[in-house]
Tab-separated table of C-alpha atoms in Angstrom:
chain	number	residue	atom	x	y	z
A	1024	UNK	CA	34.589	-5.097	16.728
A	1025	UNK	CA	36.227	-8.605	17.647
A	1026	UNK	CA	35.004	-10.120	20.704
A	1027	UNK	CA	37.209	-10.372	23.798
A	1028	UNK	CA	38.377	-14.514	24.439
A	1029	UNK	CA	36.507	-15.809	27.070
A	1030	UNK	CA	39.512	-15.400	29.818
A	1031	UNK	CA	39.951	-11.766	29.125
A	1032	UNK	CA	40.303	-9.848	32.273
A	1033	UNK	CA	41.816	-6.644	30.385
A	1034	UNK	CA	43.004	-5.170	26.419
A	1035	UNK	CA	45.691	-7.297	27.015
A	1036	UNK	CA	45.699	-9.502	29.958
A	1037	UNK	CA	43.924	-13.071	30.642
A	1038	UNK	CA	43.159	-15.026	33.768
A	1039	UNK	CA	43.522	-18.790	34.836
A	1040	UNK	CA	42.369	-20.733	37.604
A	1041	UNK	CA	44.468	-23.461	39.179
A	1042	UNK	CA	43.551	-24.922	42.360
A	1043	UNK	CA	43.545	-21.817	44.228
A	1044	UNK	CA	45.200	-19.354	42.510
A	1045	UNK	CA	44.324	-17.112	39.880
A	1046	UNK	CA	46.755	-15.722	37.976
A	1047	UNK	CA	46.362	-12.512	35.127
A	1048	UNK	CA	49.020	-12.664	32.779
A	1049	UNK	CA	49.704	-10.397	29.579
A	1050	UNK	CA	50.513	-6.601	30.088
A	1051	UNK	CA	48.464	-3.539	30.481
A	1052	UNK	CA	45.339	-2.417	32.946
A	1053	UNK	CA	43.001	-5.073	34.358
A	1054	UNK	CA	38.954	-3.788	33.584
A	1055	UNK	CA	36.913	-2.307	35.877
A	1056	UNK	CA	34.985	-5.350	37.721
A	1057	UNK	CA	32.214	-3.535	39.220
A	1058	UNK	CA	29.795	-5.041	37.743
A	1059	UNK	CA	30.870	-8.524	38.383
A	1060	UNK	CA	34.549	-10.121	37.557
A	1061	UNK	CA	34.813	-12.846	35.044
A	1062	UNK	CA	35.487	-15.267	37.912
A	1063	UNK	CA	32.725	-13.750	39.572
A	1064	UNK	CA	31.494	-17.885	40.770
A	1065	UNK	CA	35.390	-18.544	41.841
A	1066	UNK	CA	34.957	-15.593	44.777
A	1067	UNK	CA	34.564	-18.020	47.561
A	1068	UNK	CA	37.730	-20.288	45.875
A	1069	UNK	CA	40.740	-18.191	45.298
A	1070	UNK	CA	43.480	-18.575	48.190
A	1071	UNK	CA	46.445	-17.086	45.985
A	1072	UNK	CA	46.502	-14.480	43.438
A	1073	UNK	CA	49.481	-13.989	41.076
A	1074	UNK	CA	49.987	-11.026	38.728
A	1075	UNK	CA	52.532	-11.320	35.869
A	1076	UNK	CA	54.940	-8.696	35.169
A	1077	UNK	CA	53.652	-6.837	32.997
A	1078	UNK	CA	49.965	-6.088	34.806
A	1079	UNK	CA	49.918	-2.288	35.862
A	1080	UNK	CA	46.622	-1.887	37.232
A	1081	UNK	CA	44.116	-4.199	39.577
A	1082	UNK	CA	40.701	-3.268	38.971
A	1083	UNK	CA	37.940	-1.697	41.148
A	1084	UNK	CA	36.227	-4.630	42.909
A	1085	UNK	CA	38.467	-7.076	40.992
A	1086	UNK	CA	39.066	-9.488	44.451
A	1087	UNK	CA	36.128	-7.909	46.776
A	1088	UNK	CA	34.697	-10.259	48.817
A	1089	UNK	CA	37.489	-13.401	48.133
A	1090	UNK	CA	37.597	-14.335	51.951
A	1091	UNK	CA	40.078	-17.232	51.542
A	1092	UNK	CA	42.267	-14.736	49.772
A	1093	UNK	CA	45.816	-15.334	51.727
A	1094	UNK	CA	48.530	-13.916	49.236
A	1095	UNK	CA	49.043	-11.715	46.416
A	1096	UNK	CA	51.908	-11.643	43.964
A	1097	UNK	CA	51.962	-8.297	42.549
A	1098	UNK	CA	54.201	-8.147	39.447
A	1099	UNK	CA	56.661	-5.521	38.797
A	1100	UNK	CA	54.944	-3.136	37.138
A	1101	UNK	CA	52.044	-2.582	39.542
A	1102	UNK	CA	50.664	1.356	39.363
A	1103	UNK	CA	47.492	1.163	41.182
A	1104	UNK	CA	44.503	-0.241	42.454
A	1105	UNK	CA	41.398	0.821	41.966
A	1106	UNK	CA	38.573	1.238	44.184
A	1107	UNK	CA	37.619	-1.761	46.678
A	1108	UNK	CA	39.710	-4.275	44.592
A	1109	UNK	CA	40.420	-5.866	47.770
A	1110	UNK	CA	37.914	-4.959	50.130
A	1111	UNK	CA	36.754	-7.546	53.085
A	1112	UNK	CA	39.412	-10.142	51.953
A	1113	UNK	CA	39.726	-10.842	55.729
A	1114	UNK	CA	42.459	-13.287	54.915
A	1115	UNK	CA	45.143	-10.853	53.872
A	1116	UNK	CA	47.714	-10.072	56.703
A	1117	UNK	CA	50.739	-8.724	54.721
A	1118	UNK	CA	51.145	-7.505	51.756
A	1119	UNK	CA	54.064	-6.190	49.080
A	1120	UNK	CA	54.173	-3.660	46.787
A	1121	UNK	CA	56.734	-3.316	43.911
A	1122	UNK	CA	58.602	-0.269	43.411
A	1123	UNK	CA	56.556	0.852	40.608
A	1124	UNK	CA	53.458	1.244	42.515
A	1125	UNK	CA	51.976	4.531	42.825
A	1126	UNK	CA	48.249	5.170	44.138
A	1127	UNK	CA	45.864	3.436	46.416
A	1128	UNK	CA	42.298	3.456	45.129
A	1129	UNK	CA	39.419	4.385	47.648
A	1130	UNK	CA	38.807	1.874	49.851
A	1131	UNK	CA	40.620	-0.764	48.263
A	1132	UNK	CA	41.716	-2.626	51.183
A	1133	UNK	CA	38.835	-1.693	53.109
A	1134	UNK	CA	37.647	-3.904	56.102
A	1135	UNK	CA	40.633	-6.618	55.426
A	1136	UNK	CA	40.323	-6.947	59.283
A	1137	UNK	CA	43.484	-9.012	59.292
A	1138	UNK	CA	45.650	-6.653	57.370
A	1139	UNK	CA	48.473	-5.094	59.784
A	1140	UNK	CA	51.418	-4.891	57.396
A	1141	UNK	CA	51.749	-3.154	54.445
A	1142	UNK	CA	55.507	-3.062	52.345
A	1143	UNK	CA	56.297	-0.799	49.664
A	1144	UNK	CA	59.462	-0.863	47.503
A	1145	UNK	CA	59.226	2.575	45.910
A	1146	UNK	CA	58.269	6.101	46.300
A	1147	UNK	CA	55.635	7.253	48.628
A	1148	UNK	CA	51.791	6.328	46.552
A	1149	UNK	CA	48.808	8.125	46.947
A	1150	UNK	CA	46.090	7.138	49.688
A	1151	UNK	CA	43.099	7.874	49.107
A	1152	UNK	CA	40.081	7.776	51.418
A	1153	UNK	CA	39.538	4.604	53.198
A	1154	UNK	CA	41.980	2.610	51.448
A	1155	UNK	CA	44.337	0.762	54.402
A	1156	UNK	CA	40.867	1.317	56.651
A	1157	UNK	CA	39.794	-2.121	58.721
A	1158	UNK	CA	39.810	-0.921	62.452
A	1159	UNK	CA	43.193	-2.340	62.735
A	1160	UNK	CA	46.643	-0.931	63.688
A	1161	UNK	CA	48.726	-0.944	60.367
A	1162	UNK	CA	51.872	-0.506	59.975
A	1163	UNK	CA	53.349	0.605	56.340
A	1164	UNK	CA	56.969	-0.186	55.521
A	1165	UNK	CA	59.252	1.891	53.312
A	1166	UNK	CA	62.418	1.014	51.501
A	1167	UNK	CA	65.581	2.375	53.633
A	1168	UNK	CA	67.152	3.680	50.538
A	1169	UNK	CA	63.902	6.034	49.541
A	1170	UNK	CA	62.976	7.685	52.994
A	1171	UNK	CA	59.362	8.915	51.909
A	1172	UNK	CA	59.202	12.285	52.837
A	1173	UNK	CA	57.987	13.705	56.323
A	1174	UNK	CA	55.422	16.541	55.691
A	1175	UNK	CA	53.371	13.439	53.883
A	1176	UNK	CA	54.315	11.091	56.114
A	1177	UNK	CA	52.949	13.155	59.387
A	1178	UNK	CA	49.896	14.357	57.359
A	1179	UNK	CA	48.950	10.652	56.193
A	1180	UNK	CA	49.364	9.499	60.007
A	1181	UNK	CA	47.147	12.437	61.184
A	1182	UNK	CA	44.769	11.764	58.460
A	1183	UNK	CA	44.168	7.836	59.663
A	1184	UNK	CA	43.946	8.923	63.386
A	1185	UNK	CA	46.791	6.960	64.924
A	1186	UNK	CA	45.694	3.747	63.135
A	1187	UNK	CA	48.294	3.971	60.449
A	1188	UNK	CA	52.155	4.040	61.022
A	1189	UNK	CA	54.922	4.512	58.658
A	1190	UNK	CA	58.435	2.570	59.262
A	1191	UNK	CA	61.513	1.915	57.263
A	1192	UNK	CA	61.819	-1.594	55.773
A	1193	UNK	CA	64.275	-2.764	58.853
A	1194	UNK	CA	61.748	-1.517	61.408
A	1195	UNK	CA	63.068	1.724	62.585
A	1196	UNK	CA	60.902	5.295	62.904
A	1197	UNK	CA	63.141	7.500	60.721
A	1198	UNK	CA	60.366	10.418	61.043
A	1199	UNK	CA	60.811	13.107	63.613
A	1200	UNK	CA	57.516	14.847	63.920
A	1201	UNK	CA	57.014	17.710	66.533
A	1202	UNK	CA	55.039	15.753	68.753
A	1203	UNK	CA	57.202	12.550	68.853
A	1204	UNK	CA	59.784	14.938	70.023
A	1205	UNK	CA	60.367	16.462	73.525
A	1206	UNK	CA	60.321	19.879	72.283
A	1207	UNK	CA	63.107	22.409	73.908
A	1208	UNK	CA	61.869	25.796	75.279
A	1209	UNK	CA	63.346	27.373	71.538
A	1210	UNK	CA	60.960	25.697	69.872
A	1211	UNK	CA	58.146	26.110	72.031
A	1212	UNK	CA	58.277	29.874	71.899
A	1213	UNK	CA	58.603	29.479	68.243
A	1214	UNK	CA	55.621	28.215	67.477
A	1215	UNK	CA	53.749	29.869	69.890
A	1216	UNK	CA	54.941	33.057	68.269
A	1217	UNK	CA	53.559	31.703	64.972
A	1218	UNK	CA	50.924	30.808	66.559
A	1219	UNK	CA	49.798	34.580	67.959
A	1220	UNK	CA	50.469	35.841	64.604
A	1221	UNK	CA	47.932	33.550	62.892
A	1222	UNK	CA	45.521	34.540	65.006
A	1223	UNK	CA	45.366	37.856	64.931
A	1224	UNK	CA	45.539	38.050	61.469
C-alpha cells in the first residue's frame, strides 16, 4: 500500500499553509481528524481557511479549537461537515454555504460564541444535534429563489428553542407559522376540534 504524501488531508486532497490560511485543494472527502489533524501544531495559527472546488466534505474535528479562525471559503461542492469540525472557533461570525451543501454534522459549529449568521445557497441541509448551538441568537439565511419548506422550517425553530431563525437571503420572514399569526376565530375552533379528537382517542 503506497504511503499518503506528507500534506495529505484526504484520498485526494492536500493542505498548505501560508501565513494564515490553510487551504485543501484536490477533490473528494477530507479524513476524519479526530485523532489529531495533520496541522494539528498550526491550531493556534490559522486566521483563513480556503477550500478548493472540488472538496465535498470537512472532516470531524478538522478546525476544532482554531480560535483565530475568522473566515472560511467553502468551495462549490461542499456536502457536509462532520462532527465538531468547527467547534469553539470563537472567531467565526458569518458564514456561507454553497448550494451544494447538504447536512450539518453534530455539533459542528458548537460553542462558536460569535457565530450569529449563517447563509445557505441551496436546499434546506440536515441539522443535526447541536450543530449551530453557542448560546447565541442565529439567524440562517435562505436563497429567495428556493424557499425551504415550512413544516421543517417551524420544526427546526422549535427544535433550537427560539435561538435559531430562518430568513430569506434579502432579510424578510417568508414563513407563516400558526403562532406568528393572529389566528381568526375559524381557525381557532379548528384546531381545537382536532384537538378534542386526539384526546379522546
Amino acid at each position: 500500500e503506497a504511503t499518503r504524501p506528507a500534506d495529505s488531508c484526504g484520498e485526494s486532497l492536500a493542505w498548505s499553509f501560508y501565513e494564515g490560511t490553510l487551504t485543501v485543494t484536490g477533490t473528494g472527502a477530507m479524513d476524519d481528524m479526530s485523532g489529531g489533524a495533520p496541522w494539528e501544531d498550526l491550531r493556534k495559527d490559522i486566521t483563513t481557511v480556503v477550500l478548493s472546488g472540488g472538496v465535498t466534505t470537512v472532516g470531524a474535528e478538522a478546525f476544532a479549537d482554531c480560535d483565530k479562525l475568522v473566515s472560511i471559503s467553502f468551495g462549490g461542492s461542499l456536502r457536509e461537515i462532520d462532527t465538531g469540525a468547527f467547534r469553539n472557533c470563537h472567531g467565526l461570525k458569518t458564514i456561507r454555504l454553497p448550494a451544494s451543501f447538504r447536512r450539518f454534522g453534530k455539533e459542528c459549529f458548537q460553542n462558536c460564541s460569535g457565530l450569529t449568521e449563517v447563509h445557505c445557497e441551496g436546499g434546506m441541509p440536515s441539522f443535526n444535534a447541536n450543530c449551530l448551538w453557542n448560546g447565541n441568537f442565529v439567524t440562517v439565511f435562505c436563497p429567495e429563489n428556493n424557499i425551504w419548506p415550512e413544516s421543517y422550517v417551524q420544526e427546526l425553530e422549535t427544535n433550537f428553542g427560539g435561538r435559531l431563525e430562518i430568513l430569506a437571503e434579502d432579510g424578510s420572514d417568508p414563513f407563516h407559522f400558526a403562532e406568528e399569526t393572529e389566528a381568526t376565530e375559524e381557525t381557532t375552533e379548528a384546531t381545537t376540534e382536532a384537538t378534542t379528537e386526539a384526546t379522546t382517542e
